[in-house]
Rosetta silent file (secondary structure, phi, psi, omega in degrees, C-alpha in Angstrom):
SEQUENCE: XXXXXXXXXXXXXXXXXXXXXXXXXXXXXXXXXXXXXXXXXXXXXXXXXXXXXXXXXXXXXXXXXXXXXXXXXXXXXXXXXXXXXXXXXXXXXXXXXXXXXXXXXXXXXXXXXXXXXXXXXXXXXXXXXXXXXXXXXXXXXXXXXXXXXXXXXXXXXXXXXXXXXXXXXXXXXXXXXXXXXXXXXXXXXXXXXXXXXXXXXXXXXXXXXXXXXXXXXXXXXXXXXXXXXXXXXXXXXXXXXXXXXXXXXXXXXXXXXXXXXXXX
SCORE:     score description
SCORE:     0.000 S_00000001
   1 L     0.000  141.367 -162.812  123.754  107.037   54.792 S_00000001
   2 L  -102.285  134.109  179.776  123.143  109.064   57.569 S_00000001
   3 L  -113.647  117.153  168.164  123.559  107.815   61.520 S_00000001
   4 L  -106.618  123.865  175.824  120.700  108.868   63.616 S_00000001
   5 L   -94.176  165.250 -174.128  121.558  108.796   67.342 S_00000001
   6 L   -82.296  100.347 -174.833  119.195  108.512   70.075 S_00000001
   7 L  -102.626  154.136  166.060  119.205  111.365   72.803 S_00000001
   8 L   -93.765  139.234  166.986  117.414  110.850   75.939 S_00000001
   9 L   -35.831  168.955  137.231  114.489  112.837   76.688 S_00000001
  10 L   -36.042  133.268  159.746  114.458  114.594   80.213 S_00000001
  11 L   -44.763  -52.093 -169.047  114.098  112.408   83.104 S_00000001
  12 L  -105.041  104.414  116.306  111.216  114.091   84.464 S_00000001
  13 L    12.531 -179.628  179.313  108.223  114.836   83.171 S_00000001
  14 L  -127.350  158.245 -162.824  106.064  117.348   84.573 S_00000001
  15 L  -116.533  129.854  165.964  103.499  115.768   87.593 S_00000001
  16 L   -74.868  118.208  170.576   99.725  116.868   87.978 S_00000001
  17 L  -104.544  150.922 -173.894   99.067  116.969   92.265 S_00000001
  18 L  -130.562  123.314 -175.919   94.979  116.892   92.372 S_00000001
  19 L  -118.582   88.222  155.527   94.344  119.356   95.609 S_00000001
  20 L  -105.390  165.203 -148.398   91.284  118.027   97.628 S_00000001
  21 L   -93.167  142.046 -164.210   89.741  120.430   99.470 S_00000001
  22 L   164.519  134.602 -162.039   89.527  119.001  103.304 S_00000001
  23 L    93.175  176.564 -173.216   90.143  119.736  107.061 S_00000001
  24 L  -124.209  131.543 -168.236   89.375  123.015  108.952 S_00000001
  25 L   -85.779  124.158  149.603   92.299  125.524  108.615 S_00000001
  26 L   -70.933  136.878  179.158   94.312  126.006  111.642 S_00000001
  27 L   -64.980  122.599  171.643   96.768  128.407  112.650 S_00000001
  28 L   -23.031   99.188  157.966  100.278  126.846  112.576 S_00000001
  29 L  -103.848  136.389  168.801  101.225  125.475  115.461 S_00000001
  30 L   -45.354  -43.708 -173.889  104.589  124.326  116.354 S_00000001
  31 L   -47.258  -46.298 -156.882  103.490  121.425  118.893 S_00000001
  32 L  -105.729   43.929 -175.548  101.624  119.892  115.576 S_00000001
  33 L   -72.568  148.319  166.413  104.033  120.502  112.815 S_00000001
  34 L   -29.175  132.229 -179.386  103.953  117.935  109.820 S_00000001
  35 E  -127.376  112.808  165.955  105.117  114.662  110.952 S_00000001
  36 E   -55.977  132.823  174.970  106.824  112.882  107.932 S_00000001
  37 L   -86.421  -82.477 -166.560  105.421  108.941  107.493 S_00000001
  38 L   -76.076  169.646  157.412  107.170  107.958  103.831 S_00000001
  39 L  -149.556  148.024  148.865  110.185  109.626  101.828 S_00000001
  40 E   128.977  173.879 -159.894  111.617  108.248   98.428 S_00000001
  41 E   -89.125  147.593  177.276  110.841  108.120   94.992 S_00000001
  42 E  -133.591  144.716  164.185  107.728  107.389   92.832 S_00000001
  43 L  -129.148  148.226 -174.826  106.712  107.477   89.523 S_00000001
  44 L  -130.281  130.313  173.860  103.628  108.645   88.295 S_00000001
  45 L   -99.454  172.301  159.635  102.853  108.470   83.952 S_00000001
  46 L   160.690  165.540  144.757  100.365  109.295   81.863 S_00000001
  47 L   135.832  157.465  171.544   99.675  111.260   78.947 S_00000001
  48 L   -80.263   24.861  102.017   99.113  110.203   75.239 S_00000001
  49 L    84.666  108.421  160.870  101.972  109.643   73.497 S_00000001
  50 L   -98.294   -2.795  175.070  103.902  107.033   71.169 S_00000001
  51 L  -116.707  152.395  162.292  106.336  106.773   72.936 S_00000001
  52 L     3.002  139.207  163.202  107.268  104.590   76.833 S_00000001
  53 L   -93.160  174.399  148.623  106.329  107.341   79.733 S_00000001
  54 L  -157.042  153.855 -148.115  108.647  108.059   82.147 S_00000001
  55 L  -171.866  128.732  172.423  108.426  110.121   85.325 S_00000001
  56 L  -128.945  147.501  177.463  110.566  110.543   88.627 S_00000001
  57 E  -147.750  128.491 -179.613  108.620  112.058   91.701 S_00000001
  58 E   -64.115   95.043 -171.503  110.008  113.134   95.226 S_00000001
  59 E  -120.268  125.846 -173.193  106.942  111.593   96.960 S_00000001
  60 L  -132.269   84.978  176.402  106.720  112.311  100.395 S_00000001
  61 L   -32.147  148.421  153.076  103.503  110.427  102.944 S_00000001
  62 E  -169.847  148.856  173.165  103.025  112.926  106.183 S_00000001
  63 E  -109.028  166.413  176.839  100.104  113.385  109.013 S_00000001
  64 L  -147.877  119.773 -179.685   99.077  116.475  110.811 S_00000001
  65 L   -72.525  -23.347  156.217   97.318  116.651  113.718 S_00000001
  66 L  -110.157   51.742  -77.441   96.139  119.635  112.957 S_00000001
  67 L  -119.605  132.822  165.199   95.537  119.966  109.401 S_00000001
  68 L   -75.446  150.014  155.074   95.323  122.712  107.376 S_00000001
  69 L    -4.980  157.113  158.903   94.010  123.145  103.883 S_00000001
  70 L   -88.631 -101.909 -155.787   95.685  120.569  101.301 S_00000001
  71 L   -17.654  -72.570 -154.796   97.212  123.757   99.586 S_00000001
  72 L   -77.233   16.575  149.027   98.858  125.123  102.029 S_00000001
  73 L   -87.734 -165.620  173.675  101.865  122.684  102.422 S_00000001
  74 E   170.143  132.130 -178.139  104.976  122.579  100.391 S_00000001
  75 E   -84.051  139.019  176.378  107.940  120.412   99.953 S_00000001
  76 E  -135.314  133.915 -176.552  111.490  121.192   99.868 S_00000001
  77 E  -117.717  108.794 -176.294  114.234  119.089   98.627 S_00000001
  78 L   -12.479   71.549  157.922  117.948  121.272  100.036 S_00000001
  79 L   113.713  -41.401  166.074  116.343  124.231   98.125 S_00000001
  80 E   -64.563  120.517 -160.264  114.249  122.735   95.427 S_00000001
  81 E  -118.244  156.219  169.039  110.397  124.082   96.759 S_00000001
  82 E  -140.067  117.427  159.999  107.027  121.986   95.572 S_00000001
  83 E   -77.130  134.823 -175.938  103.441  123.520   96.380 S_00000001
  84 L    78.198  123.720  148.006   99.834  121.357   97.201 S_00000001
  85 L  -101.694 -177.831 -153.708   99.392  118.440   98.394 S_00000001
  86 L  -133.890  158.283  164.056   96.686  115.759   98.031 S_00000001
  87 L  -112.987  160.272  172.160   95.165  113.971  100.829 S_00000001
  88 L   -41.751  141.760  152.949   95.522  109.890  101.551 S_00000001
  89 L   -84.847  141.209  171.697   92.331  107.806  100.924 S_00000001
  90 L   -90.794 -164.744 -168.728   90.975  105.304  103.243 S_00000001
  91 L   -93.831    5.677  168.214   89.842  101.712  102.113 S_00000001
  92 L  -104.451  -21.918  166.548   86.425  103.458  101.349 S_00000001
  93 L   124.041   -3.710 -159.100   87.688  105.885   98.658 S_00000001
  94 L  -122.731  140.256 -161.435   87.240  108.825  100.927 S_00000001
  95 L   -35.305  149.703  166.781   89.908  111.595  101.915 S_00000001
  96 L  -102.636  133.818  173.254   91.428  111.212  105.500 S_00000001
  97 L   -46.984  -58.390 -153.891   91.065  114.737  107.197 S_00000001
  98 L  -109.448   27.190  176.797   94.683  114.526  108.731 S_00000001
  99 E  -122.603  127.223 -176.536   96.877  112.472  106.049 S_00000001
 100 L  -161.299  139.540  153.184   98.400  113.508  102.878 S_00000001
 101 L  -102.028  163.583 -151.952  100.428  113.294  100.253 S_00000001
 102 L  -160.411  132.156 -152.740  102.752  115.597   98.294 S_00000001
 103 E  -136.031  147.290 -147.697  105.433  115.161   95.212 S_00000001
 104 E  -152.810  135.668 -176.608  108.631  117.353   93.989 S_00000001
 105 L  -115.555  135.015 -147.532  109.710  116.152   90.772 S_00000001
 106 L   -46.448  -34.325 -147.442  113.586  114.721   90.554 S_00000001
 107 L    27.022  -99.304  175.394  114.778  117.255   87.972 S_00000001
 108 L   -80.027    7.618 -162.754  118.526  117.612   88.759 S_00000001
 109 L   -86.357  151.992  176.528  119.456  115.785   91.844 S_00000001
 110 L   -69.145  140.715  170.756  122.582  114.130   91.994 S_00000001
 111 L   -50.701  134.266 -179.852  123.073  110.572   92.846 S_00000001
 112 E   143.449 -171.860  167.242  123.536  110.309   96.526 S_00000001
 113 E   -69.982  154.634 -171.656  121.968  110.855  100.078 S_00000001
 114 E  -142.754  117.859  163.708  118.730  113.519  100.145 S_00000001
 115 E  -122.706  153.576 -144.744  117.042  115.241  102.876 S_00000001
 116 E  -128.053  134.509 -160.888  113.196  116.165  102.404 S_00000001
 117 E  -156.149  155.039  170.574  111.063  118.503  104.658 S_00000001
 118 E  -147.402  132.866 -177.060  107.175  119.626  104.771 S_00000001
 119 E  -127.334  141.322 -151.043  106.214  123.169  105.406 S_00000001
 120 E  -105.672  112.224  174.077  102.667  124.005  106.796 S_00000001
 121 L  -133.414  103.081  152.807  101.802  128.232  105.967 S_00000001
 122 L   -98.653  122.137 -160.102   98.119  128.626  106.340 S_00000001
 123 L    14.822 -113.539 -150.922   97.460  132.246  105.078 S_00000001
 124 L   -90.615  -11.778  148.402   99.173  134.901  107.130 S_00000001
 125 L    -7.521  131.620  179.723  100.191  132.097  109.878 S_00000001
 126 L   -67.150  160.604  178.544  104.104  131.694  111.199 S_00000001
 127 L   -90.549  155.401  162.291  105.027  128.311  109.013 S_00000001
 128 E  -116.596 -177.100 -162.253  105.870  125.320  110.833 S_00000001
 129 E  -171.787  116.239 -168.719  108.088  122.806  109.383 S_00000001
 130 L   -65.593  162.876  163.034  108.340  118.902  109.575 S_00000001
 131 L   -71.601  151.377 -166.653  111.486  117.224  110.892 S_00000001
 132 L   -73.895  148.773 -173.417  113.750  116.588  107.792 S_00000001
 133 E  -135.443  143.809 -177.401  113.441  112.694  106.562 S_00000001
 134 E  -104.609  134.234  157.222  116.388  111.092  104.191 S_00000001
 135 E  -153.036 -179.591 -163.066  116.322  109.075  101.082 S_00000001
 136 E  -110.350  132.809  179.682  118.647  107.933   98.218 S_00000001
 137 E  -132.776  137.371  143.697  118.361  108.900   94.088 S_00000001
 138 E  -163.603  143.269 -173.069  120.546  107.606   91.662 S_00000001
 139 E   -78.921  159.799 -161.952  119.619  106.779   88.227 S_00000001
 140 L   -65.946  158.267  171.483  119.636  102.996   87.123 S_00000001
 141 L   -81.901  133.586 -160.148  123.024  102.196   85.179 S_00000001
 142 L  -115.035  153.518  159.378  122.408  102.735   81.308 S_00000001
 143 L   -64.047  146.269  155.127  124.352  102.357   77.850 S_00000001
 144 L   -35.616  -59.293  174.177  125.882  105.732   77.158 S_00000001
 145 E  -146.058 -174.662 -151.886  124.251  105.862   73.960 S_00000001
 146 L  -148.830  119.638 -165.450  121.546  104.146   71.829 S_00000001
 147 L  -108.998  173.945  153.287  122.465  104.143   67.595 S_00000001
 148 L  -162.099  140.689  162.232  120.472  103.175   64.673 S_00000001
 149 L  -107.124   89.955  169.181  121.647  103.629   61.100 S_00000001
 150 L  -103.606  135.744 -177.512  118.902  104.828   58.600 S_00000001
 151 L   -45.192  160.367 -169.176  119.077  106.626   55.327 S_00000001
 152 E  -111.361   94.600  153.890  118.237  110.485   55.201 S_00000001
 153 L   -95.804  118.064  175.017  115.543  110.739   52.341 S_00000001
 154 L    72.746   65.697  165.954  114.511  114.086   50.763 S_00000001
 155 L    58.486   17.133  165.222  115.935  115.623   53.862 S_00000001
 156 L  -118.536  144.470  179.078  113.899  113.286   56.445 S_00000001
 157 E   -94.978  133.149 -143.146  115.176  110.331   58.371 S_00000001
 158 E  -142.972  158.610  173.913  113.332  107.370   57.275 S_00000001
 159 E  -139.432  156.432 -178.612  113.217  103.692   57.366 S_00000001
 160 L   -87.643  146.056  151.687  111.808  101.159   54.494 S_00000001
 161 E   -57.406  133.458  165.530  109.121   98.917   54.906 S_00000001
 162 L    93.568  -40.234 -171.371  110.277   95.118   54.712 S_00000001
 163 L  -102.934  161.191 -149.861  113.916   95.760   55.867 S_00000001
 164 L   -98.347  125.467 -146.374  115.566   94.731   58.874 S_00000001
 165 E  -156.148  115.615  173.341  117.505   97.777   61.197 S_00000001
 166 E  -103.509 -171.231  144.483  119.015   97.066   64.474 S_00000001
 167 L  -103.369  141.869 -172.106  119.924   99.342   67.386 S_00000001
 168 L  -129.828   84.759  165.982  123.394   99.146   68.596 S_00000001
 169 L   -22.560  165.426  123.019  123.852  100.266   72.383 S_00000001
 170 E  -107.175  112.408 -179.089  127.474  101.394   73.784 S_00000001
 171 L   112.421  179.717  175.289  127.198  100.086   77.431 S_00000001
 172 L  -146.263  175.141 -175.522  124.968   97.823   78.678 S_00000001
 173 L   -63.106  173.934  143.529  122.082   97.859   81.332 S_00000001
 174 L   -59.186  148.434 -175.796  122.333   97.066   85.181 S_00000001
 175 L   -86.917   25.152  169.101  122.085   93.670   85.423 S_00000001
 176 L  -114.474   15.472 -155.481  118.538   93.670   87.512 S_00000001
 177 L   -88.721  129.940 -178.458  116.904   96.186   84.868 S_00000001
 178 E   -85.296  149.114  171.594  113.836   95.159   83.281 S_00000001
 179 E   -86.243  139.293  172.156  113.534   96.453   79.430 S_00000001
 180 E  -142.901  123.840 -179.764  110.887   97.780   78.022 S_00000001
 181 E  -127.978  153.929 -172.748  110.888   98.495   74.219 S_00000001
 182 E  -152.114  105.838 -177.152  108.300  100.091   72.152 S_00000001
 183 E  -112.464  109.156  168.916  108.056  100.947   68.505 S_00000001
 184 E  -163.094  172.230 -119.666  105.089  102.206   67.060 S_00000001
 185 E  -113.749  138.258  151.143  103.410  104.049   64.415 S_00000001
 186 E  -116.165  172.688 -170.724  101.303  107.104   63.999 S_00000001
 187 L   -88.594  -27.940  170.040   99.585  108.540   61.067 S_00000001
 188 L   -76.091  169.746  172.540  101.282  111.985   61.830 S_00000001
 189 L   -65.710  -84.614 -173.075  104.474  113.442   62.520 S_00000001
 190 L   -81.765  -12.412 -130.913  104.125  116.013   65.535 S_00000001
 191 L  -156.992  117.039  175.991  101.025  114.554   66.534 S_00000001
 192 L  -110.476  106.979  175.621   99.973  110.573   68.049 S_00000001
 193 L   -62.049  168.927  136.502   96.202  110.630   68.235 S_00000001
 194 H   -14.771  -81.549  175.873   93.566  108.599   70.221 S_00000001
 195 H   -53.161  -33.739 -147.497   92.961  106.881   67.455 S_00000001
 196 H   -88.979  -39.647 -179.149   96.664  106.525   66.746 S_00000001
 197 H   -54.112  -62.922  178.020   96.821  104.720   70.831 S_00000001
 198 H   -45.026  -39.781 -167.417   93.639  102.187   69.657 S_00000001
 199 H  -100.449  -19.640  178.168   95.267  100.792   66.597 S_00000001
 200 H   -88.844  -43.460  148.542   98.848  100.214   68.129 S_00000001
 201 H   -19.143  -37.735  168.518   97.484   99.229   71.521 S_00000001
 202 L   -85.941   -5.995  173.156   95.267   96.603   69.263 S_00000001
 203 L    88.117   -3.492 -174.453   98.422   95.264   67.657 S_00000001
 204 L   -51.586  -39.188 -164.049   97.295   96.775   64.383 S_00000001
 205 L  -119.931   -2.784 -160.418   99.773   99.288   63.906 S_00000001
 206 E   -95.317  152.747  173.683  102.647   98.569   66.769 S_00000001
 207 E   -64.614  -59.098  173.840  105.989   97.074   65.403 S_00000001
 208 E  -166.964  142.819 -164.025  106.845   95.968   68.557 S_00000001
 209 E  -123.595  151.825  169.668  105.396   96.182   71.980 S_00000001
 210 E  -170.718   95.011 -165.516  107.726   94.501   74.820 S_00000001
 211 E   -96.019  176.320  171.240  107.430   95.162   78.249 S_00000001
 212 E    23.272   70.332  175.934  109.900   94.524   81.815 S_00000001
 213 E  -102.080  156.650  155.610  112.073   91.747   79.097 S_00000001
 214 L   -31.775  -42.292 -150.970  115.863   90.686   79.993 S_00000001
 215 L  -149.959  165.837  161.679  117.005   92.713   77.059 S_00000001
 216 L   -78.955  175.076  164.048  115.689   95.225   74.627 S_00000001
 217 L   -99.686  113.992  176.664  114.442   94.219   71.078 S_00000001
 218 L   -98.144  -11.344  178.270  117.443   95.068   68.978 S_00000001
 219 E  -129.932 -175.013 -165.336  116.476   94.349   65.967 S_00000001
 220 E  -171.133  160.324  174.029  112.858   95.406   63.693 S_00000001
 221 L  -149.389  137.094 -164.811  111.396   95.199   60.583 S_00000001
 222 E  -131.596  132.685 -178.671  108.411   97.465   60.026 S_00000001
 223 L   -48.684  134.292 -179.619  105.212   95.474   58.102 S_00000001
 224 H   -48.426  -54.806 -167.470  104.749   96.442   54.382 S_00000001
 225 H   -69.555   12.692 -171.432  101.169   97.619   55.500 S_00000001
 226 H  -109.772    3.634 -126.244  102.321  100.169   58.081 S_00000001
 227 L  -118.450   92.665  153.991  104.373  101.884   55.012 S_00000001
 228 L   132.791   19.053  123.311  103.558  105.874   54.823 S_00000001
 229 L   -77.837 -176.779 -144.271  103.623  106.183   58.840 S_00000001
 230 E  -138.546  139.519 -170.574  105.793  107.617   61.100 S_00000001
 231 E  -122.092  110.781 -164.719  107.496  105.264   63.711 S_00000001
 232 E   -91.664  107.810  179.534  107.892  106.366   67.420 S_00000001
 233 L  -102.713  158.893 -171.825  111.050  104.071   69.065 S_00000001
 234 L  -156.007  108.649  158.849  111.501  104.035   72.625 S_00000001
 235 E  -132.332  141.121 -171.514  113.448  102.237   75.508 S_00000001
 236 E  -105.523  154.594  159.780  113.219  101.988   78.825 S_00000001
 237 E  -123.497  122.910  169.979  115.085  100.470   81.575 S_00000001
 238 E  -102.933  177.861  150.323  113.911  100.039   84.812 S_00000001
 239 L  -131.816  -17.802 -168.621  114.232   98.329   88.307 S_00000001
 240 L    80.334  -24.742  173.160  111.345   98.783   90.246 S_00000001
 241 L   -84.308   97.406  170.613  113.052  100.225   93.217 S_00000001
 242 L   -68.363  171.463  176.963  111.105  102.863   94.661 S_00000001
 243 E    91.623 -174.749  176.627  111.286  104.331   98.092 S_00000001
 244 L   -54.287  -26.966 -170.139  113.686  105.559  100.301 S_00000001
 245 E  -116.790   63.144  165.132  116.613  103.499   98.616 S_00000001
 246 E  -103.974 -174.997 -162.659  115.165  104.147   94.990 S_00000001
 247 E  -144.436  124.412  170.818  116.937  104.331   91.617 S_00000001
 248 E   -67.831  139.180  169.997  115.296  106.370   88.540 S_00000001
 249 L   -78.153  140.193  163.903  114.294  105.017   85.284 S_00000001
 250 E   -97.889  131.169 -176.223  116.151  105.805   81.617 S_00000001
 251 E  -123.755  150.120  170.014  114.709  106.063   78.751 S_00000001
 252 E  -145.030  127.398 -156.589  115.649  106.740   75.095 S_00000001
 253 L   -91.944 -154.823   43.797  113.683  108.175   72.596 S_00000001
 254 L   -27.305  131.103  126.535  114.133  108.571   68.573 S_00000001
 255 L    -7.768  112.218 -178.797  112.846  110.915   66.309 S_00000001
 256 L  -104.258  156.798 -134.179  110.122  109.953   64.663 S_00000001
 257 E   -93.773 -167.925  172.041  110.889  108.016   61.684 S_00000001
 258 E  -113.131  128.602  155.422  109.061  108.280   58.448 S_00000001
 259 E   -55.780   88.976  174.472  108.213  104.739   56.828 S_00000001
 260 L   -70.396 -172.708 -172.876  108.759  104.396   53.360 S_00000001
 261 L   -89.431  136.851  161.145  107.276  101.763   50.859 S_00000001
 262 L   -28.087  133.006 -172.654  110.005   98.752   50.159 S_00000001
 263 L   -87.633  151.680 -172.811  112.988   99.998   48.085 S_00000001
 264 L  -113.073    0.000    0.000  113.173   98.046   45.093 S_00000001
């Protein structure tokens, strides 16, 4: 028998900024340099998938009185550069001329204090530059690692239909961290369709769906009738704390596994 460990995925994802086009471009001026509102962390998901998303984003709020282009800002993290911003909405759906936002995605930063800047270069125009605004990243506390022990068959790692497989942490969560566990099934390998979201989403095909819980789901059994799919595991931990004092979510993925028929 074969031990397949869990590695975690990257923190960060990669983040889509949507650039609406708005304002009349102005030459830089110093007097009217970016004036940060917000700092601190966000997360923004999406994408299809079998497995949890996860996403950390530098998200930074700022006005201008004199507003250039929504391109033509750019974020800096001590070194780390982000290009485009988006603008703010109002409670009618529609862009505010002099409000915007604009996101840097965590990659590497260290646990600790952060300082965060917005720089204005419309075309050949000297740049201005907002005063720098502070916030805090560290990622939520995590087990070290995340085990499961399944058999290797015909050189794939696989689990049967009908039997019972736990996960065995080393460490445990922070004790405010919500759980999120998610096991479910595609018909493919490389590849979780549409179709593949609609039947686990419908309860048809997922194993086990479990969102913001005390604990993970440690143990599984995967349904005779799901037997000659492929099983996508996933867990997340969270906190919810965003913002200037926020803390990043962890996640840990599997490989996914192939479902055999019950061993007799």
């Amino acid at each position: 028998m074969n031990r397949l460990v869990a590695l975690a995925l990257p923190l960060v994802s990669a983040v889509l900024i949507s650039l609406v086009p708005g304002g009349t471009a102005h030459a830089a001026d110093p007097d009217t340099a970016p004036v940060i509102q917000t700092a601190g962390l966000s997360t923004e998901t999406g994408g299809l998938s079998g497995y949890l998303p996860i996403s950390c984003v530098v998200r930074v709020e700022f006005t201008d009185q004199t507003p250039s282009d929504a391109e033509d800002y750019a974020i800096s993290v001590e070194g780390r550069d982000g290009a485009g911003a988006s603008h703010q909405y109002d409670g009618l759906g529609q862009p505010v001329p002099d409000a915007f936002t604009i996101g840097l995605p965590c990659g590497d930063l260290a646990d600790g204090q952060h300082t965060v800047t917005v720089r204005e270069h419309p075309g050949e125009a000297q740049a201005t530059e907002s005063e720098p605004a502070a916030f805090s990243y560290r990622v939520i506390d995590h087990p070290s690692r995340l085990d499961v022990a399944v058999p290797k068959v015909r050189g794939t790692y696989s689990v049967y239909a009908g039997r019972r497989y736990r996960l065995r942490p080393q460490g445990t969560w922070e004790a405010r961290a919500d759980i999120s566990t998610r096991m479910w099934t595609s018909k493919r390998r490389s590849v979780f369709t549409s179709d593949d979201w609609t039947a686990n989403t419908s309860g048809k095909a997922a194993v086990v769906s479990v969102d913001s819980a005390d604990a993970m789901v440690a143990t599984f059994r995967v349904p005779r009738r799901l037997a000659g799919r492929w099983l996508w595991i996933s867990v997340l931990g969270r906190t919810g704390a965003w913002g200037a004092d926020g803390v990043a979510d962890y996640r840990y993925t599997f490989i996914p596994l192939k479902v055999l028929p019950p061993k007799r």
